[in-house]
mmCIF file of C-alpha atoms in Angstrom:
data_model
loop_
_atom_site.group_PDB
_atom_site.id
_atom_site.type_symbol
_atom_site.label_atom_id
_atom_site.label_comp_id
_atom_site.label_asym_id
_atom_site.label_seq_id
_atom_site.Cartn_x
_atom_site.Cartn_y
_atom_site.Cartn_z
ATOM 1 C CA MET Z 17 112.932 46.871 -8.496
ATOM 2 C CA ILE Z 18 114.313 48.049 -5.344
ATOM 3 C CA LEU Z 19 113.557 51.763 -6.293
ATOM 4 C CA ARG Z 20 109.784 50.391 -6.877
ATOM 5 C CA ILE Z 21 109.500 48.701 -3.657
ATOM 6 C CA ALA Z 22 110.667 51.659 -1.767
ATOM 7 C CA TRP Z 23 108.150 53.925 -3.527
ATOM 8 C CA GLY Z 24 105.768 51.829 -2.538
ATOM 9 C CA LEU Z 25 107.079 51.504 0.980
ATOM 10 C CA SER Z 26 106.542 55.213 0.559
ATOM 11 C CA PHE Z 27 103.296 55.615 -0.666
ATOM 12 C CA LEU Z 28 102.054 53.346 2.017
ATOM 13 C CA ALA Z 29 103.596 55.077 4.787
ATOM 14 C CA ALA Z 30 102.666 58.788 4.205
ATOM 15 C CA CYS Z 31 100.919 58.741 7.881
ATOM 16 C CA ALA Z 32 104.528 57.880 9.136
ATOM 17 C CA GLY Z 33 105.294 61.358 8.379
ATOM 18 C CA PRO Z 34 108.583 62.719 6.404
ATOM 19 C CA ARG Z 35 111.209 60.589 8.037
ATOM 20 C CA VAL Z 36 111.373 57.437 6.129
ATOM 21 C CA VAL Z 37 115.138 56.495 6.601
ATOM 22 C CA VAL Z 38 116.911 54.008 3.917
ATOM 23 C CA THR Z 39 120.128 52.360 3.987
ATOM 24 C CA GLY Z 40 122.201 50.163 1.717
ATOM 25 C CA GLY Z 41 125.992 48.899 1.343
ATOM 26 C CA VAL Z 42 125.208 47.005 4.645
ATOM 27 C CA HIS Z 43 127.087 43.966 2.345
ATOM 28 C CA GLY Z 44 129.162 45.216 0.119
ATOM 29 C CA ASN Z 45 128.611 42.454 -2.340
ATOM 30 C CA GLU Z 46 125.078 43.278 -2.722
ATOM 31 C CA PRO Z 47 125.249 46.765 -4.282
ATOM 32 C CA SER Z 48 122.277 47.638 -5.722
ATOM 33 C CA GLY Z 49 121.179 49.120 -2.596
ATOM 34 C CA ALA Z 50 123.913 51.598 -2.106
ATOM 35 C CA LYS Z 51 123.555 52.466 -5.967
ATOM 36 C CA ALA Z 52 119.880 53.203 -5.271
ATOM 37 C CA LEU Z 53 120.133 55.336 -2.447
ATOM 38 C CA PRO Z 54 120.757 58.984 -4.534
ATOM 39 C CA GLU Z 55 117.590 58.424 -6.248
ATOM 40 C CA LEU Z 56 115.986 57.841 -3.161
ATOM 41 C CA GLU Z 57 117.375 61.098 -1.803
ATOM 42 C CA LYS Z 58 115.916 62.745 -4.834
ATOM 43 C CA ARG Z 59 112.543 61.410 -4.002
ATOM 44 C CA GLY Z 60 112.274 62.510 -0.135
ATOM 45 C CA PHE Z 61 113.967 59.775 1.421
ATOM 46 C CA LEU Z 62 116.545 60.291 4.311
ATOM 47 C CA ALA Z 63 119.814 58.135 2.814
ATOM 48 C CA PHE Z 64 122.549 56.638 4.202
ATOM 49 C CA GLY Z 65 125.170 54.442 2.781
ATOM 50 C CA PRO Z 66 127.169 52.883 1.522
ATOM 51 C CA CYS Z 67 127.400 51.227 5.544
ATOM 52 C CA ASN Z 68 130.108 49.208 4.237
ATOM 53 C CA PRO Z 69 132.188 51.235 2.182
ATOM 54 C CA TRP Z 70 135.591 49.126 2.398
ATOM 55 C CA GLY Z 71 133.210 45.649 1.397
ATOM 56 C CA LEU Z 72 131.560 47.669 -1.368
ATOM 57 C CA GLU Z 73 134.810 48.504 -3.152
ATOM 58 C CA ARG Z 74 135.696 45.116 -2.967
ATOM 59 C CA ASP Z 75 132.745 42.586 -3.498
ATOM 60 C CA ARG Z 76 133.330 41.511 -0.042
ATOM 61 C CA ARG Z 77 130.036 40.710 2.073
ATOM 62 C CA GLU Z 78 131.970 41.258 5.648
ATOM 63 C CA LEU Z 79 134.278 44.367 7.017
ATOM 64 C CA GLU Z 80 137.934 44.170 6.541
ATOM 65 C CA ASP Z 81 138.106 41.742 9.674
ATOM 66 C CA GLY Z 82 135.816 39.195 8.492
ATOM 67 C CA ARG Z 83 133.068 40.245 10.369
ATOM 68 C CA ASP Z 84 129.351 40.308 9.217
ATOM 69 C CA LEU Z 85 128.297 44.398 9.876
ATOM 70 C CA ASN Z 86 124.479 43.409 10.000
ATOM 71 C CA ARG Z 87 125.000 40.932 12.770
ATOM 72 C CA LEU Z 88 127.181 43.608 14.946
ATOM 73 C CA PHE Z 89 124.833 46.503 15.576
ATOM 74 C CA GLY Z 90 124.175 45.212 19.184
ATOM 75 C CA ALA Z 91 128.206 46.139 19.499
ATOM 76 C CA LYS Z 92 129.396 49.395 21.270
ATOM 77 C CA ASN Z 93 132.527 50.479 20.210
ATOM 78 C CA LEU Z 94 132.799 49.741 16.171
ATOM 79 C CA ALA Z 95 133.263 52.523 13.724
ATOM 80 C CA GLU Z 96 130.849 51.409 11.398
ATOM 81 C CA VAL Z 97 128.511 50.917 13.555
ATOM 82 C CA ALA Z 98 128.791 54.365 15.177
ATOM 83 C CA ARG Z 99 128.740 56.196 11.992
ATOM 84 C CA VAL Z 100 125.355 54.487 10.968
ATOM 85 C CA ARG Z 101 123.650 55.025 14.766
ATOM 86 C CA GLN Z 102 124.767 58.932 14.231
ATOM 87 C CA PHE Z 103 122.757 59.085 11.045
ATOM 88 C CA LEU Z 104 119.650 57.250 13.038
ATOM 89 C CA ASP Z 105 120.102 59.762 16.464
ATOM 90 C CA LYS Z 106 120.108 62.609 14.163
ATOM 91 C CA SER Z 107 117.200 61.703 11.503
ATOM 92 C CA ARG Z 108 115.503 60.195 13.921
ATOM 93 C CA PRO Z 109 112.919 57.857 11.954
ATOM 94 C CA GLN Z 110 109.650 57.162 11.674
ATOM 95 C CA LEU Z 111 109.833 54.140 9.134
ATOM 96 C CA PHE Z 112 112.975 52.409 8.357
ATOM 97 C CA LEU Z 113 114.424 49.953 5.066
ATOM 98 C CA ASP Z 114 117.431 48.432 4.910
ATOM 99 C CA LEU Z 115 118.161 47.465 1.299
ATOM 100 C CA HIS Z 116 119.404 44.450 0.793
ATOM 101 C CA GLU Z 117 119.775 41.692 -2.513
ATOM 102 C CA ASP Z 118 119.092 37.724 -2.499
ATOM 103 C CA GLY Z 119 120.179 36.293 -5.467
ATOM 104 C CA ASP Z 120 118.792 32.968 -4.826
ATOM 105 C CA ALA Z 121 115.188 33.979 -4.556
ATOM 106 C CA THR Z 122 112.830 33.762 -7.491
ATOM 107 C CA GLY Z 123 111.230 36.965 -6.186
ATOM 108 C CA ALA Z 124 111.162 39.784 -3.947
ATOM 109 C CA TYR Z 125 110.024 39.866 -0.470
ATOM 110 C CA LEU Z 126 110.243 41.946 3.116
ATOM 111 C CA ILE Z 127 111.459 41.066 6.074
ATOM 112 C CA GLN Z 128 109.301 43.119 8.522
ATOM 113 C CA ILE Z 129 110.931 43.508 11.873
ATOM 114 C CA ASP Z 130 107.457 44.448 14.156
ATOM 115 C CA PRO Z 131 105.145 41.553 14.229
ATOM 116 C CA GLU Z 132 102.344 43.768 15.025
ATOM 117 C CA SER Z 133 102.050 46.012 12.110
ATOM 118 C CA ASP Z 134 100.509 45.020 8.885
ATOM 119 C CA LEU Z 135 102.871 47.370 6.475
ATOM 120 C CA ALA Z 136 104.245 44.616 4.699
ATOM 121 C CA GLU Z 137 101.335 42.946 3.391
ATOM 122 C CA ARG Z 138 100.230 46.474 2.157
ATOM 123 C CA ILE Z 139 102.807 47.225 0.438
ATOM 124 C CA VAL Z 140 102.973 43.814 -1.198
ATOM 125 C CA ALA Z 141 99.331 44.083 -2.246
ATOM 126 C CA GLU Z 142 99.911 47.643 -3.973
ATOM 127 C CA LEU Z 143 103.074 46.376 -5.696
ATOM 128 C CA LYS Z 144 101.992 42.951 -6.899
ATOM 129 C CA SER Z 145 100.834 44.057 -10.028
ATOM 130 C CA GLU Z 146 104.590 45.471 -11.201
ATOM 131 C CA ILE Z 147 106.753 43.053 -9.183
ATOM 132 C CA GLU Z 148 106.959 39.015 -8.781
ATOM 133 C CA PHE Z 149 107.146 38.434 -5.198
ATOM 134 C CA GLU Z 150 108.541 35.284 -3.258
ATOM 135 C CA ALA Z 151 105.640 32.909 -3.083
ATOM 136 C CA LYS Z 152 107.235 31.364 0.542
ATOM 137 C CA PRO Z 153 110.373 33.316 1.498
ATOM 138 C CA THR Z 154 112.641 31.819 4.225
ATOM 139 C CA TRP Z 155 115.300 33.617 6.498
ATOM 140 C CA GLY Z 156 116.974 31.351 8.989
ATOM 141 C CA PRO Z 157 114.161 29.432 10.768
ATOM 142 C CA VAL Z 158 111.484 32.302 9.798
ATOM 143 C CA PHE Z 159 109.087 30.943 6.938
ATOM 144 C CA GLY Z 160 107.399 33.326 5.182
ATOM 145 C CA ARG Z 161 104.712 33.746 2.655
ATOM 146 C CA ASP Z 162 103.048 35.895 -0.306
ATOM 147 C CA GLY Z 163 106.726 37.908 -0.304
ATOM 148 C CA VAL Z 164 106.426 38.635 3.493
ATOM 149 C CA LEU Z 165 108.614 37.422 6.272
ATOM 150 C CA LYS Z 166 107.742 38.956 10.100
ATOM 151 C CA PRO Z 167 109.547 37.340 12.921
ATOM 152 C CA ASP Z 168 107.605 36.667 15.971
ATOM 153 C CA LYS Z 169 107.915 37.980 19.456
ATOM 154 C CA LYS Z 170 109.836 35.426 20.509
ATOM 155 C CA SER Z 171 112.167 34.954 17.532
ATOM 156 C CA LEU Z 172 113.027 38.659 18.154
ATOM 157 C CA GLY Z 173 113.087 38.477 21.901
ATOM 158 C CA LEU Z 174 116.125 35.523 21.504
ATOM 159 C CA GLN Z 175 117.825 38.047 18.814
ATOM 160 C CA ALA Z 176 117.747 40.587 21.544
ATOM 161 C CA LEU Z 177 119.380 38.281 24.103
ATOM 162 C CA SER Z 178 122.107 37.342 21.534
ATOM 163 C CA ASN Z 179 123.158 40.657 20.645
ATOM 164 C CA GLN Z 180 124.122 39.521 17.237
ATOM 165 C CA TRP Z 181 121.707 42.434 15.981
ATOM 166 C CA SER Z 182 121.023 43.349 12.621
ATOM 167 C CA LEU Z 183 120.606 46.705 11.703
ATOM 168 C CA ALA Z 184 116.732 46.684 11.062
ATOM 169 C CA PHE Z 185 116.160 44.834 14.667
ATOM 170 C CA TYR Z 186 118.297 47.392 16.371
ATOM 171 C CA VAL Z 187 116.020 50.435 14.593
ATOM 172 C CA TRP Z 188 113.259 48.391 15.484
ATOM 173 C CA TRP Z 189 114.386 47.970 19.005
ATOM 174 C CA THR Z 190 115.731 51.273 19.431
ATOM 175 C CA TYR Z 191 113.335 53.606 17.906
ATOM 176 C CA LYS Z 192 110.245 51.328 18.490
ATOM 177 C CA ILE Z 193 109.301 51.802 14.670
ATOM 178 C CA THR Z 194 108.248 49.122 11.993
ATOM 179 C CA ALA Z 195 111.772 48.385 10.411
ATOM 180 C CA PHE Z 196 112.137 46.811 6.710
ATOM 181 C CA THR Z 197 115.187 44.354 5.381
#
């Protein structure tokens, strides 16, 4: 399913140019994203991962010190964050997808970090005949519908102040592009 969603992203984002960046393995207990990266590279994506190799080797969500990497992209002096940032700076993404798993969901969904874009809705529309999407996805205090979650500007502004930045938020904030997780 991850490959089909990423392929849908590629199809609809052709206008974004050649630099669609995909990451996986931010959470070590979500291995399918990291496993999909070689195939995605063959299909023309710029791929990086696993972002958390220690966690992936041990099937642990967190880094070795117990912190969640996907809340640390606002940090300045963390080796795992620096590795990902260096790749992104070199790649200069025009569109971004960070692959995750949700074992509690009954269907797929996209979290789009860009309240202005309709790309998530277009991807779901393109793929809904092939993939079952979550009817009412939730992510913390954010409620979505029809396979799409989109934090609003106020929520994103609060996240900026918190310094607990996810990778997708970091990419959206830094490169001013649509980012998905």
